[in-house]
XYZ file of C-alpha atoms in Angstrom:
148
model
C -0.878 26.187 -4.735
C 1.820 25.136 -2.264
C 2.043 28.470 -0.489
C -1.752 28.810 -0.413
C -2.210 25.394 1.214
C 0.598 26.095 3.671
C -0.960 29.447 4.602
C -4.331 27.777 5.205
C -2.751 25.206 7.490
C -0.859 27.937 9.323
C -4.107 29.901 9.779
C -5.856 26.742 10.924
C -3.316 26.059 13.676
C -3.213 29.723 14.642
C -6.983 29.688 15.135
C -6.857 26.393 17.037
C -4.139 27.750 19.340
C -6.180 30.846 20.164
C -9.331 28.753 20.685
C -11.208 30.578 17.916
C -13.808 28.577 16.061
C -12.149 27.170 12.979
C -13.646 28.561 9.813
C -13.632 26.123 6.934
C -10.468 27.615 5.465
C -10.005 24.449 3.450
C -13.192 24.928 1.405
C -11.244 26.725 -1.326
C -9.412 23.461 -2.030
C -12.612 21.714 -3.066
C -14.016 21.569 -6.576
C -17.591 22.086 -7.744
C -18.426 18.485 -6.779
C -17.404 19.290 -3.169
C -14.379 16.981 -3.366
C -10.784 17.959 -2.776
C -9.185 19.141 -6.005
C -7.020 16.606 -7.816
C -4.350 19.289 -8.319
C -3.515 18.986 -4.604
C -2.098 15.534 -5.241
C 1.037 17.031 -6.821
C 1.870 19.004 -3.664
C 3.361 16.240 -1.511
C 4.500 18.503 1.320
C 1.142 20.264 1.345
C -0.611 16.885 1.471
C 1.575 15.790 4.398
C 0.817 19.040 6.230
C -2.902 18.760 5.543
C -2.858 15.161 6.774
C -1.188 16.248 10.021
C -3.595 19.189 10.453
C -6.612 16.939 9.926
C -5.661 14.947 13.025
C -6.473 18.016 15.118
C -10.149 17.910 14.173
C -12.772 18.208 16.831
C -16.359 17.015 16.674
C -18.244 18.764 13.913
C -15.269 19.654 11.714
C -16.350 17.353 8.917
C -14.069 18.948 6.359
C -11.082 17.755 8.364
C -12.473 14.218 8.439
C -12.770 14.437 4.658
C -9.249 15.864 4.413
C -7.872 12.997 6.500
C -9.510 10.372 4.286
C -8.446 12.175 1.099
C -4.825 12.687 2.124
C -4.407 9.177 3.523
C -5.674 7.627 0.281
C -3.586 9.890 -1.943
C -0.404 9.612 0.116
C -0.640 5.810 0.212
C -1.004 5.713 -3.558
C 2.001 7.967 -4.272
C 4.352 6.462 -1.669
C 5.489 3.753 -4.087
C 6.157 6.244 -6.913
C 8.304 8.873 -5.184
C 11.887 9.013 -3.974
C 12.921 6.764 -1.109
C 13.414 9.808 1.110
C 9.911 11.164 0.469
C 8.334 7.695 0.704
C 9.913 7.259 4.137
C 8.467 10.575 5.289
C 5.028 9.746 3.863
C 4.920 6.291 5.468
C 6.090 7.679 8.801
C 3.435 10.409 8.744
C 0.702 7.890 7.911
C 1.740 5.578 10.761
C 2.674 8.156 13.384
C 0.772 11.445 13.110
C 2.353 14.182 15.207
C -0.754 14.527 17.376
C -0.333 10.988 18.721
C 3.455 10.726 18.701
C 6.151 11.179 21.288
C 7.693 14.623 20.644
C 11.309 13.568 21.289
C 10.983 10.637 18.895
C 9.470 12.891 16.251
C 12.255 15.452 16.704
C 14.861 12.749 16.149
C 13.078 11.415 13.078
C 12.657 14.883 11.618
C 16.327 15.732 12.128
C 17.387 12.613 10.245
C 15.057 13.280 7.319
C 15.827 17.001 7.287
C 19.558 16.230 7.071
C 18.948 14.343 3.816
C 17.122 17.296 2.274
C 19.600 19.057 -0.003
C 18.168 22.453 0.874
C 18.526 22.057 4.652
C 20.013 24.829 6.769
C 23.247 23.442 8.224
C 23.307 25.888 11.149
C 19.712 25.151 12.107
C 20.294 21.397 11.903
C 23.462 21.663 13.993
C 21.608 23.685 16.630
C 18.705 21.189 16.691
C 21.102 18.266 17.208
C 22.963 20.172 19.908
C 19.715 20.984 21.722
C 18.523 17.386 21.398
C 21.788 16.043 22.828
C 21.831 18.504 25.737
C 18.329 17.464 26.746
C 19.231 13.805 26.388
C 22.219 14.249 28.742
C 19.985 16.088 31.203
C 17.449 13.235 31.151
C 20.232 10.667 31.627
C 21.550 12.593 34.640
C 18.077 12.818 36.171
C 17.550 9.106 35.634
C 20.886 8.222 37.262
C 19.995 10.466 40.243
C 16.669 8.663 40.623
C 18.304 5.240 40.449
C 20.917 6.063 43.150
């Protein structure tokens, strides 16, 4: 289920990027009652990704409005029953969806949470921190030039 949900979200963003009309790729995650399947609740990362994707809805994409309501309700209910690390990520995502956040702040937050993930790629994390710090120094230099 995890890879299927991830692939749908990837396809969704790929279609949005290319300005293609978004097909209801999420329909397969609904049951016969036209509600999102309860089995999705166990896929926390998939739920977080679906929640983020739903914020990119445009007028008429009702399934994404439903997905946003579903994921928000489910994520709020599980936040108190999961690890501190995952609860922090869930609460952050609910408060600050990527679509409305400041990219540099989100990059910093993600690096700190990614570092606590036991399966993180040390080289990738080191490169991300290096890149972040280089840009920060560049911004500081530009600011000092402006203030002179």
